[in-house]
Coordinates of C-alpha atoms in Angstrom, one line a residue:
Chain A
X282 CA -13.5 5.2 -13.2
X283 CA -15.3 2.0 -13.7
X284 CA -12.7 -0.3 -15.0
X285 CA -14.4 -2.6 -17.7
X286 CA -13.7 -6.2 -17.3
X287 CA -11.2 -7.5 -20.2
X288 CA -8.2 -9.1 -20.0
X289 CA -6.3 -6.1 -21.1
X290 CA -7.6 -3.8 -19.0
X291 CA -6.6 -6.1 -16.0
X292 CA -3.0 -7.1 -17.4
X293 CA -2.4 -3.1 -17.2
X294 CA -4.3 -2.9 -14.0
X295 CA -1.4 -5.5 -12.8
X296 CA 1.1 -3.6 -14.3
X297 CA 0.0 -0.5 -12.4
X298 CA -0.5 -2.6 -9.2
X299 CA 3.3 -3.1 -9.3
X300 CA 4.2 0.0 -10.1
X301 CA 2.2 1.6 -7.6
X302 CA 3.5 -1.5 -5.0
X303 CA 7.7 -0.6 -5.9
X304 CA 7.3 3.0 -6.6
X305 CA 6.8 4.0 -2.9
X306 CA 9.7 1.7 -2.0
X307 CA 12.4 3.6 -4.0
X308 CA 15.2 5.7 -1.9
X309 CA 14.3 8.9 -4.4
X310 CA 10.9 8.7 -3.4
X311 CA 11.6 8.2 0.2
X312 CA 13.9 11.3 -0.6
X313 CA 11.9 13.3 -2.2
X314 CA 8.8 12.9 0.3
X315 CA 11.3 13.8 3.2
X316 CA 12.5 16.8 1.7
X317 CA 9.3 17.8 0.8
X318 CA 7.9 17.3 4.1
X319 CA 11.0 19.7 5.8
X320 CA 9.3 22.2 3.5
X321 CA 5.9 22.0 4.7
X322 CA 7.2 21.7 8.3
X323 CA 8.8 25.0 8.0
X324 CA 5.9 26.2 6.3
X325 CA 3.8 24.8 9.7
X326 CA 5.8 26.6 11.8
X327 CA 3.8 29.5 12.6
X328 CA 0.7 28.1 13.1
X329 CA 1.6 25.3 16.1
X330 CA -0.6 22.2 16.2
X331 CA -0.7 18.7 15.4
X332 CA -3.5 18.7 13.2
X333 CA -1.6 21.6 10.8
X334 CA 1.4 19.1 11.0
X335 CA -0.6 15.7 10.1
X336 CA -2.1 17.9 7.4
X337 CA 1.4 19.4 5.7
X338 CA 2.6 16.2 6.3
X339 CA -0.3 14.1 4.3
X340 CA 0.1 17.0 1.8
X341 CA 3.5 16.7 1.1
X342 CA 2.8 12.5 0.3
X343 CA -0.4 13.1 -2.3
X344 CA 2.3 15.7 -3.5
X345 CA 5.3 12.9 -4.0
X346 CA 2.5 10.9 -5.5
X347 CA 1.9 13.5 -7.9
X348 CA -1.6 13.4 -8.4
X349 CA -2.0 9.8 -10.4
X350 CA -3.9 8.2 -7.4
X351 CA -7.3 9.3 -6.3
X352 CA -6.7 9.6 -2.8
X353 CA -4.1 12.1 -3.5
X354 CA -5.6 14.1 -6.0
X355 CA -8.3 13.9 -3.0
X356 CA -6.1 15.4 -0.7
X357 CA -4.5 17.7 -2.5
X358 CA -8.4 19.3 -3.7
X359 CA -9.1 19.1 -0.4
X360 CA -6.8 22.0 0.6
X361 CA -6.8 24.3 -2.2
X362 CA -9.6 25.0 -4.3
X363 CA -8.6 26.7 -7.4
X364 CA -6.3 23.8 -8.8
X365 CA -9.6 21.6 -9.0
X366 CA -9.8 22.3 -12.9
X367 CA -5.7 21.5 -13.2
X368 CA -6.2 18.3 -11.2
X369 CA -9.3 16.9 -12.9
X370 CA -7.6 17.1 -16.4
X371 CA -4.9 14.7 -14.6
X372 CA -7.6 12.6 -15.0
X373 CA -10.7 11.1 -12.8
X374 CA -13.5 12.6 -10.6
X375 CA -13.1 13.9 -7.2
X376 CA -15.7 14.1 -4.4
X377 CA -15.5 16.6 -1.6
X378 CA -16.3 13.9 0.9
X379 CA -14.7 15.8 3.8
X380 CA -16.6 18.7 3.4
X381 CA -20.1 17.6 2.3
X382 CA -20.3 14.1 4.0
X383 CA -22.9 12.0 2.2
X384 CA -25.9 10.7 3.3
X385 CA -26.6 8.3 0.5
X386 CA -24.8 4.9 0.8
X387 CA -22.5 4.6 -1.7
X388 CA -23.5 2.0 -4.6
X389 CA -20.0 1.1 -5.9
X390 CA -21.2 -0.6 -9.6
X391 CA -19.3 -3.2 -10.4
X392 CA -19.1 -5.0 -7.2
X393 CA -22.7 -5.4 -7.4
X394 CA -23.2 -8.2 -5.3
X395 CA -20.0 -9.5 -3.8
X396 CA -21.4 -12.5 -2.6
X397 CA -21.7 -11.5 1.6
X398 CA -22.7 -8.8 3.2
X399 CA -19.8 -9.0 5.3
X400 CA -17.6 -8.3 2.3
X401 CA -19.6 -5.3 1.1
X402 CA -19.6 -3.8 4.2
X403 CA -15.7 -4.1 4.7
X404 CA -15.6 -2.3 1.1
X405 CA -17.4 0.1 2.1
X406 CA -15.5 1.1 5.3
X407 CA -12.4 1.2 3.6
X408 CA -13.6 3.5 1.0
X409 CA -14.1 5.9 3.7
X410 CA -11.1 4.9 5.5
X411 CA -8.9 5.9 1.8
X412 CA -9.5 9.6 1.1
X413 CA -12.3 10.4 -1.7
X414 CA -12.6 6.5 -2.4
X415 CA -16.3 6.8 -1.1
X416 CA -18.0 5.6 -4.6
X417 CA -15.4 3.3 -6.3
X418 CA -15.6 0.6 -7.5
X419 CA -14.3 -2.8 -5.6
X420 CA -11.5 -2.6 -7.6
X421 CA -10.5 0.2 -8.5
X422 CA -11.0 0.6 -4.7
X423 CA -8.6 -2.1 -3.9
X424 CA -5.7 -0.7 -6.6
X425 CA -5.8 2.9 -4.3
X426 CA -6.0 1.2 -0.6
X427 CA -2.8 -0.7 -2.0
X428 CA -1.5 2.5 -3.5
X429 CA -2.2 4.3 -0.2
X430 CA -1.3 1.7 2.6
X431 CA 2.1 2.0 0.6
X432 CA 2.3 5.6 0.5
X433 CA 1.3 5.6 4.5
X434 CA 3.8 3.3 5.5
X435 CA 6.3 5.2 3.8
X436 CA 5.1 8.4 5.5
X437 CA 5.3 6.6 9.0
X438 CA 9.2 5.4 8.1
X439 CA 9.8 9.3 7.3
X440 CA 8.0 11.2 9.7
X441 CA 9.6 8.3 12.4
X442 CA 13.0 9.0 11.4
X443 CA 12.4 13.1 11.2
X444 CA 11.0 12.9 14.8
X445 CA 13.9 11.0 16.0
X446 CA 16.2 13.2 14.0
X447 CA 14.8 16.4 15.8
X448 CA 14.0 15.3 19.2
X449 CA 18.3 14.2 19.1
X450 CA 19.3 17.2 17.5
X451 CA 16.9 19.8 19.8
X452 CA 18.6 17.2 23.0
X453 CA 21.8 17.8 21.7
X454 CA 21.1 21.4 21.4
X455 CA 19.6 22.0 24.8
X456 CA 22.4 20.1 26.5
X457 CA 25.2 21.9 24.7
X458 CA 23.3 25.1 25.6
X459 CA 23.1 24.1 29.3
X460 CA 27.1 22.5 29.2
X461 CA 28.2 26.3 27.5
X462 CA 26.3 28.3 30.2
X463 CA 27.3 26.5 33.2
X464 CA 31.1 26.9 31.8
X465 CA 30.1 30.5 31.8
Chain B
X185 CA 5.3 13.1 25.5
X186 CA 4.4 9.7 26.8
X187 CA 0.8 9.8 26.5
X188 CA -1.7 7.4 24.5
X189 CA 1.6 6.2 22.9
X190 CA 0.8 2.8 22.2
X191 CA 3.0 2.8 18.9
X192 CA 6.3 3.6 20.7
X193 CA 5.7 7.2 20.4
X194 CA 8.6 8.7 23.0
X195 CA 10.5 5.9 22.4
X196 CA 12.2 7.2 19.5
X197 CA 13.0 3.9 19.1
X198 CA 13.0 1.6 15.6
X199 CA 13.4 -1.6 17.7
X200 CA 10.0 -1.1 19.0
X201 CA 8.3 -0.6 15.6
X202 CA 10.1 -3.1 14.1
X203 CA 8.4 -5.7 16.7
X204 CA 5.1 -4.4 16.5
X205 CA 4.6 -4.7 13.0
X206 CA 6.5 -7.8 13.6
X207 CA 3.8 -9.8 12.3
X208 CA 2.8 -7.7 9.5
X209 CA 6.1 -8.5 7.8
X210 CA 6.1 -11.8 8.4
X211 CA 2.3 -11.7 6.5
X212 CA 4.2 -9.5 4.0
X213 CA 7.3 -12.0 3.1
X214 CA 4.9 -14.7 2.6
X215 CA 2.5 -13.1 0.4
X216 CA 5.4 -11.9 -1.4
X217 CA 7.1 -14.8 -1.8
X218 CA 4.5 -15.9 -3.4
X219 CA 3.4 -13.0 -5.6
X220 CA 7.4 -12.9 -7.1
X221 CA 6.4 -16.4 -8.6
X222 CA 3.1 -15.2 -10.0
X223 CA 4.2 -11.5 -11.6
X224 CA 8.1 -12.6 -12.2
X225 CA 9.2 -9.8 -10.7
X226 CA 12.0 -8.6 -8.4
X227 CA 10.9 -9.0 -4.9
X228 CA 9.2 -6.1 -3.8
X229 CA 10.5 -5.2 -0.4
X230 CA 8.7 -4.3 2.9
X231 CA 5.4 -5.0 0.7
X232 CA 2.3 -4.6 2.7
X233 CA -1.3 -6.1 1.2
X234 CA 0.0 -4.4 -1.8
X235 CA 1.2 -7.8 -2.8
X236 CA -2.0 -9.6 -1.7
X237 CA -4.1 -6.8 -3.5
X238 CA -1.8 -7.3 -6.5
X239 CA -2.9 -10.8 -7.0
X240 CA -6.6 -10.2 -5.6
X241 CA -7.5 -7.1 -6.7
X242 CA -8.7 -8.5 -10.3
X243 CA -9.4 -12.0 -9.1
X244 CA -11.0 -11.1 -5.4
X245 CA -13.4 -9.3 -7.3
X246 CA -13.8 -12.1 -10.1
X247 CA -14.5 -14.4 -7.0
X248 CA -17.0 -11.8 -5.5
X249 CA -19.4 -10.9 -9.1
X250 CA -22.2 -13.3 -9.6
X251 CA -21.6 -13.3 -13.5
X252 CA -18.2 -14.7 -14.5
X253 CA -15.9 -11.7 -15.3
X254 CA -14.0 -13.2 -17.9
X255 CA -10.5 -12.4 -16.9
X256 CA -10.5 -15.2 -14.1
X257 CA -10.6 -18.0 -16.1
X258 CA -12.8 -18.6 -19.3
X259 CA -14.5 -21.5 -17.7
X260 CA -15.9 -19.3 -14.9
X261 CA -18.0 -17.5 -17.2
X262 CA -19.8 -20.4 -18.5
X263 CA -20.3 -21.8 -15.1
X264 CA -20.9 -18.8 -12.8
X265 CA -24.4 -18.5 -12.6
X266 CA -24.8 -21.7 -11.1
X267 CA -21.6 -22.0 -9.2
X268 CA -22.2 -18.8 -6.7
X269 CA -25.9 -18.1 -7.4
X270 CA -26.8 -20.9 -6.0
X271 CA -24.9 -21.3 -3.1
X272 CA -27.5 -23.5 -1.2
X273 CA -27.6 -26.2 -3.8
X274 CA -24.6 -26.6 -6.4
X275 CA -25.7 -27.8 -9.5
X276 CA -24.3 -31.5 -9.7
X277 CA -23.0 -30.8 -13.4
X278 CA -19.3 -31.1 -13.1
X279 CA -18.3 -28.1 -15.6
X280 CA -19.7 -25.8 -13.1
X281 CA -17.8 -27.2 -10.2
X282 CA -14.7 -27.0 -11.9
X283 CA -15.2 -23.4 -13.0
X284 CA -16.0 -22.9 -9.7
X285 CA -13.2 -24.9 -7.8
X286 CA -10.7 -23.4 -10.9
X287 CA -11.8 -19.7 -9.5
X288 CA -10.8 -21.0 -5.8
X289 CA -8.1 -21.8 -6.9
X290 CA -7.3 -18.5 -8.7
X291 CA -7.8 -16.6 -5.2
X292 CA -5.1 -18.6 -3.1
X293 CA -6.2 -16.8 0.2
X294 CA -9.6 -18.6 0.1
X295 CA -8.3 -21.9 -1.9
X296 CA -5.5 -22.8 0.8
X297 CA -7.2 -21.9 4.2
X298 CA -5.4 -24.2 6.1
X299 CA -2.2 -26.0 5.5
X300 CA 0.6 -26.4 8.1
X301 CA 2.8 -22.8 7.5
X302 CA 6.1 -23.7 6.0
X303 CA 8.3 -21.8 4.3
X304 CA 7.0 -21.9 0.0
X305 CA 9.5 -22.1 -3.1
X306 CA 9.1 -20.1 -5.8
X307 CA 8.3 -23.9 -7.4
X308 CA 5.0 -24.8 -6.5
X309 CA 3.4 -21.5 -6.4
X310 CA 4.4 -20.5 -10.5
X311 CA 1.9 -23.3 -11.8
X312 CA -0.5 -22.9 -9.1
X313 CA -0.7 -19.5 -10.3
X314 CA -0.5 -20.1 -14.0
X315 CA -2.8 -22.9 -13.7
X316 CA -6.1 -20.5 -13.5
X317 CA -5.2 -18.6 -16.4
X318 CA -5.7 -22.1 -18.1
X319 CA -8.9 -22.3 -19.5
X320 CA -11.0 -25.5 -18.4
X321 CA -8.0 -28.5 -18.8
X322 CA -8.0 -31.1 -16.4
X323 CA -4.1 -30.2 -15.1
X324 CA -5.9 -27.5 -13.3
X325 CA -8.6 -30.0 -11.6
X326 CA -6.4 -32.1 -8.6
X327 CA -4.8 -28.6 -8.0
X328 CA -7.5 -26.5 -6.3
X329 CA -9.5 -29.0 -5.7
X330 CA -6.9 -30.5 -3.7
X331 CA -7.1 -27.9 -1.3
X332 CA -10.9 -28.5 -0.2
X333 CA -9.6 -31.6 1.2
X334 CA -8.4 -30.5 4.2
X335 CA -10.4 -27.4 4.5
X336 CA -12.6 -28.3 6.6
X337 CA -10.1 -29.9 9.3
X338 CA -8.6 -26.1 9.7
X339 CA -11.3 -24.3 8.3
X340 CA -13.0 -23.3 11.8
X341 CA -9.5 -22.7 13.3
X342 CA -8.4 -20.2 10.1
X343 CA -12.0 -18.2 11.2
X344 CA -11.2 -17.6 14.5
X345 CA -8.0 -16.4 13.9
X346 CA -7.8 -13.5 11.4
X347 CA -4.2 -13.1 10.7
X348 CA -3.8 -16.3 8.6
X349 CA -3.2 -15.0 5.3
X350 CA 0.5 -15.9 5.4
X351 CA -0.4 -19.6 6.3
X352 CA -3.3 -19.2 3.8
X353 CA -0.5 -18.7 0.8
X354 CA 2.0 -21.1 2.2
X355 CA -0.2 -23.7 2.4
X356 CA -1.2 -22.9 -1.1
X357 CA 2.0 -24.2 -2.1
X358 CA 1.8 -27.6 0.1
X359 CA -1.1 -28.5 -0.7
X360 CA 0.3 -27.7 -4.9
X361 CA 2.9 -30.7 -4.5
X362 CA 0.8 -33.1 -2.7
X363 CA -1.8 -32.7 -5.3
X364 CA 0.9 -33.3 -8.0
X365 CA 1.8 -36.7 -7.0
X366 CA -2.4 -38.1 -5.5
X367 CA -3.9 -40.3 -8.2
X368 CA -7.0 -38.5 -9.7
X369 CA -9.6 -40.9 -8.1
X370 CA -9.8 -38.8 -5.0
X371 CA -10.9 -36.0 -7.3
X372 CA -14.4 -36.5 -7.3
X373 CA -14.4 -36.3 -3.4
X374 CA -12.8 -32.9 -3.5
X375 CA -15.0 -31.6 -5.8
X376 CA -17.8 -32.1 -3.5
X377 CA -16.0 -30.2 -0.8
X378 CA -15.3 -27.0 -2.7
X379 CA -18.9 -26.5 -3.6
X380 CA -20.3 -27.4 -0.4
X381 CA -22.2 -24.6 0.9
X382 CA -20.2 -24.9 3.7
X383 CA -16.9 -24.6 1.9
X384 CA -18.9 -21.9 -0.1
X385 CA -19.3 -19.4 2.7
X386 CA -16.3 -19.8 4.5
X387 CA -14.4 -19.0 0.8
X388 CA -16.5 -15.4 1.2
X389 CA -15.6 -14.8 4.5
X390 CA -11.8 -15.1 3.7
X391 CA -12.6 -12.4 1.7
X392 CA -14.1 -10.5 4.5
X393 CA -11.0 -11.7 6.6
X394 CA -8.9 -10.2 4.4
X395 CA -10.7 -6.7 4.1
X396 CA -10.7 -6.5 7.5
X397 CA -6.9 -6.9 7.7
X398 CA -6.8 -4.2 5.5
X399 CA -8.5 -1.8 7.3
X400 CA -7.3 -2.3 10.4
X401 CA -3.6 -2.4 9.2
X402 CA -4.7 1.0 7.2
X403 CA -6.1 2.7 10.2
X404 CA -2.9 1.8 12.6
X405 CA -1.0 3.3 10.1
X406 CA -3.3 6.4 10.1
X407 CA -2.9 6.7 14.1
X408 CA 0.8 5.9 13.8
X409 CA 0.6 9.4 11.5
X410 CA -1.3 11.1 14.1
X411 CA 1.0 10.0 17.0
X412 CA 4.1 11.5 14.6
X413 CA 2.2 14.3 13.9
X414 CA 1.8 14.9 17.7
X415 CA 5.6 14.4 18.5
X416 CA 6.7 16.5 15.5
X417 CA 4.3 19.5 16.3
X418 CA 5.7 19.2 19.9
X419 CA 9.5 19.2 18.5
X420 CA 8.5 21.9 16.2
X421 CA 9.5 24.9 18.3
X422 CA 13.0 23.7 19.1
X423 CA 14.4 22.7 15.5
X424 CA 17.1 23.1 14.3
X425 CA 17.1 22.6 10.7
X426 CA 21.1 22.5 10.5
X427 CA 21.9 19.2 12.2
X428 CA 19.4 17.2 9.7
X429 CA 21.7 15.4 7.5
X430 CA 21.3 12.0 9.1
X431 CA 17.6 12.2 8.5
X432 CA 18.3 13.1 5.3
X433 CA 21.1 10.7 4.1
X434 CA 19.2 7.8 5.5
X435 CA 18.7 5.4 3.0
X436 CA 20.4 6.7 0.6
X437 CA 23.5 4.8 1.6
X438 CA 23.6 2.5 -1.5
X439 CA 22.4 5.3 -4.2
X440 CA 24.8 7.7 -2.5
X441 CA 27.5 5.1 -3.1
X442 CA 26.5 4.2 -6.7
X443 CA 26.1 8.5 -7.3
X444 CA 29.8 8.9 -6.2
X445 CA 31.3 10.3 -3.2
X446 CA 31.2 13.8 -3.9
X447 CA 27.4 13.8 -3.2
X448 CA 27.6 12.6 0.1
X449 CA 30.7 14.8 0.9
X450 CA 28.4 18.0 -0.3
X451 CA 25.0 17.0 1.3
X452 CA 26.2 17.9 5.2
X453 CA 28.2 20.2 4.3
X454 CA 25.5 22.5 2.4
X455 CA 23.0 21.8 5.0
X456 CA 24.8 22.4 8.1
X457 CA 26.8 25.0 6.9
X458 CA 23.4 27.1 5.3
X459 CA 20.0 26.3 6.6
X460 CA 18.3 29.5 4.9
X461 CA 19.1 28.9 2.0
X462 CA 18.5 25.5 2.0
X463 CA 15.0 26.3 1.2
X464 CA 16.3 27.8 -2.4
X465 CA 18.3 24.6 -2.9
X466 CA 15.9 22.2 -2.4
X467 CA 13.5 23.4 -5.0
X468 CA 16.5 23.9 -6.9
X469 CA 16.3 20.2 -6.9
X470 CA 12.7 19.4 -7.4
X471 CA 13.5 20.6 -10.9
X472 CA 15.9 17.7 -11.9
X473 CA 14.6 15.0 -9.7
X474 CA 14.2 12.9 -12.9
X475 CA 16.6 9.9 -11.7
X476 CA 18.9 9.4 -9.0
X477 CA 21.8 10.6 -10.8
X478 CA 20.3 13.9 -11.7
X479 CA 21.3 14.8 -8.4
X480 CA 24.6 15.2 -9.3
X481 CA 23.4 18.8 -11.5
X482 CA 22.3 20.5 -8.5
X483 CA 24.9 19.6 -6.1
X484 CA 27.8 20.5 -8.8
X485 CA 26.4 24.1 -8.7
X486 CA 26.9 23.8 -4.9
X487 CA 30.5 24.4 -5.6
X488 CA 29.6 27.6 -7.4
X489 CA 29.7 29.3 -4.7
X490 CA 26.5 31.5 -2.8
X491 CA 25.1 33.4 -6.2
X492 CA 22.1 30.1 -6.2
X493 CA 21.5 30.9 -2.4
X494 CA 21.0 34.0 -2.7
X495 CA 17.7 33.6 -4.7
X496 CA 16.0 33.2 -1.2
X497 CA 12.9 32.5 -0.4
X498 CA 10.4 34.9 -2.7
X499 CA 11.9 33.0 -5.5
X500 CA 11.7 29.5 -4.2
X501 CA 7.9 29.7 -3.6
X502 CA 6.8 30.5 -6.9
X503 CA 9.3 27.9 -8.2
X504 CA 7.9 25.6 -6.1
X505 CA 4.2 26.2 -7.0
X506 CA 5.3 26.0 -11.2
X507 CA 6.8 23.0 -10.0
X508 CA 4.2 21.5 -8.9
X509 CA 1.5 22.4 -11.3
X510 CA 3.5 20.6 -13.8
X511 CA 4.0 17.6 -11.9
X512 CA 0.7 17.4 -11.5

């Protein structure tokens, strides 16, 4: 997804830049992510373990952003195959970059030469850093590290207040369990 | 619990976030003081380098090709391949240095490196920002040229120190006044200045500043996950789905209010008094999450009585997965 270099194609770049910057800031989506992420807690139950958790919980967030960034769609191919057809037609190509790490460097196109090596590098880093952003372009690169530090810092705020929510509600629980048998 | 938690894990306390990313907001404000002035839009709260990408991402990368993309300024184009090609010697021609300085001035993080970090108005910043979307008019000249002026004063202090984007865009908009009211004779010194090489490679490296603030701000939010992850896996065991309404309701105070009281009033008591089938409700939901007030649907059938619950949890999933296909 090379984006070609007119003036219209950046004034809706712009447009989606603020969409993607006030979208993750809405209450509904805040709600929405948190109810979803209850789901895949439940869901996580069985099989204890961090790593499952971090997983629903990333799951749940390329979920609420329903597919129209790459590093969701990313995330979401990453866990089940068969909806890779269903997700490509939502438009733009995934790479499997967890599974098959690749060798090659990746030559993102239109930031030929930013002018420093220093600067390339840094692009390069965080297009591993963003999930299946390895070969974008600079900035197409850029629109989905804003899309995603927004997302993130939304799943921090949730997964913050769900933590706090539980560990109070399983303290409550344990010390009304303890008050009740010690009346007994 | 109170391992490796160097983000407050175990705390369970907001306080501490709030004053480790302390400084992040403060770089956020700024940036988006400034970025309200160039989009004219509502302030975006809590906005991360979202708002510095939304002004950079197009002009960052007009700043870093060689050949002039053409939605930084129209000058650019015409001047590019001598302005950063040759960043050991600037061609003396002056269109090319004012494409050049214009393009500066376009990115504000590398035009305004140092200026002392007062609060901006929304008054300087609109025509610095509207003034690179000029094409080559001399209005544009003093303004980002301006800037070079005292770049090189700060300049070695703004390297060192890597969280100066917030100064960077306030001073954007000091430097903006001052250059309104200087006579245009101290132009031509300027001019020199921003395509020094000097000037020239310290501009790239604010880019490299900024990248790097980006990923490191990226990947404390990604430990910050893992250090959640870690606490909820270690609650997991012990919950107890029924007492989640707080985590639920919060922030939803003001939407809550707008939707009318009856939602509120219904949340707690579905959840507390049914967490099985609070699985079946919630994708009831998914369903009519169009707007806020679509709520209202799902939380009238409440009322209804138990005949929704009881489509338990074989129906939900395959709900859920429909659901979710479509959204896609």
């Amino acid at each position: 997804m090379i984006s070609p270099s007119s003036s219209s194609a950046s004034s809706s770049r712009k447009k989606k830049m603020k969409r993607a910057e006030t979208k993750w800031r809405t209450a509904a989506q805040e709600r929405i992510y948190r109810r979803r992420l209850l789901e895949a807690l439940r869901a996580t139950a069985s099989r204890a373990g961090p790593r499952a958790v971090k997983e629903a919980a990333d799951s749940a967030l390329a979920l609420t952003a329903r597919g129209q960034s790459q590093w969701s769609r990313a995330i979401l191919l990453g866990r089940c195959r068969p909806r890779r057809k269903l997700l490509l037609k939502a438009g733009g190509k995934v790479r499997r970059g967890r599974r098959r790490p690749r060798p090659a460097a990746p030559v993102p196109v239109a930031a030929a030469a930013p002018a420093g090596k220093k600067v390339r590098d840094r692009l390069r880093v965080l297009g591993r850093l963003v999930p299946g952003c390895r070969q974008l372009s600079a900035p197409s690169l850029l629109e989905e590290a804003a899309d995603y530090v927004a997302a993130l810092e939304m799943q921090v705020k949730a997964m913050r207040a769900l933590a706090d929510a539980l560990s109070a509600a399983s303290l409550n629980a344990a010390a009304a369990g303890e008050a009740e048998s010690r009346v007994v | 619990m109170g391992s490796a938690g160097s983000y407050g894990v175990g705390t369970g306390n907001s306080g501490a976030y709030m004053t480790e990313i302390a400084e992040p907001v403060r770089f956020e404000d700024e940036i988006r003081s400034l970025i309200q002035a160039r989009f004219d839009a509502p302030p975006v709260s809590g906005g991360s380098f979202t708002a510095l990408l939304g002004l950079s991402a197009n002009q960052a990368v007009g700043l870093l090709h060689e050949p002039g993309a053409g939605e930084v300024s129209a000058s650019a184009a015409a001047s590019s391949p001598t302005g950063l090609g040759h960043p050991l010697g600037w061609s003396p021609t002056f269109p090319s240095n004012a494409g050049l300085a214009e393009r500066a001035g376009s990115f504000p993080v590398f035009a305004a490196v140092d200026s002392p970090a007062s609060s901006s108005d929304g008054g300087p910043s609109p025509p610095l920002k509207a003034e690179p979307s000029d094409s080559d008019s001399s209005p544009p000249l003093p303004v980002p040229i301006d800037k070079p002026r005292r770049r090189p004063a700060k300049r070695k202090d703004c390297e060192k120190q890597k969280a100066k984007g917030p100064a960077k865009k306030m001073k954007t908009a000091e430097e903006h006044t001052e250059g309104d009211q200087l006579p245009y004779v101290h132009v031509r010194a300027r001019r020199g200045q921003a395509t020094d090489s000097h000037s020239l490679a310290e501009r790239i490296t604010g880019t490299a500043l900024v990248l790097d603030e980006i990923i490191n701000h990226v990947q404390s939010l990604q430990r910050q996950v893992e250090f959640l992850s870690m606490r909820l896996a270690a609650v997991n065991p012990t919950i107890d789905f029924g007492g989640l309404d707080s985590f639920l309701m919060a922030e939803c105070g003001p939407l809550a209010a707008s939707n009318g009281r009856g939602e509120v009033a219904l949340d707690p008591v579905s959840w507390s008094s049914d967490p099985a089938p609070g699985t079946g409700l919630r994708t009831d939901l998914r369903p009519s999450q169009q707007s806020s007030t679509a709520w209202v649907y799902p939380y009238a059938l409440i009322n209804h009585g138990t005949s929704l619950f009881g489509y338990g949890a074989a129906n939900s999933v395959p709900l859920n997965s429909n659901q979710s296909k479509t959204d896609l």
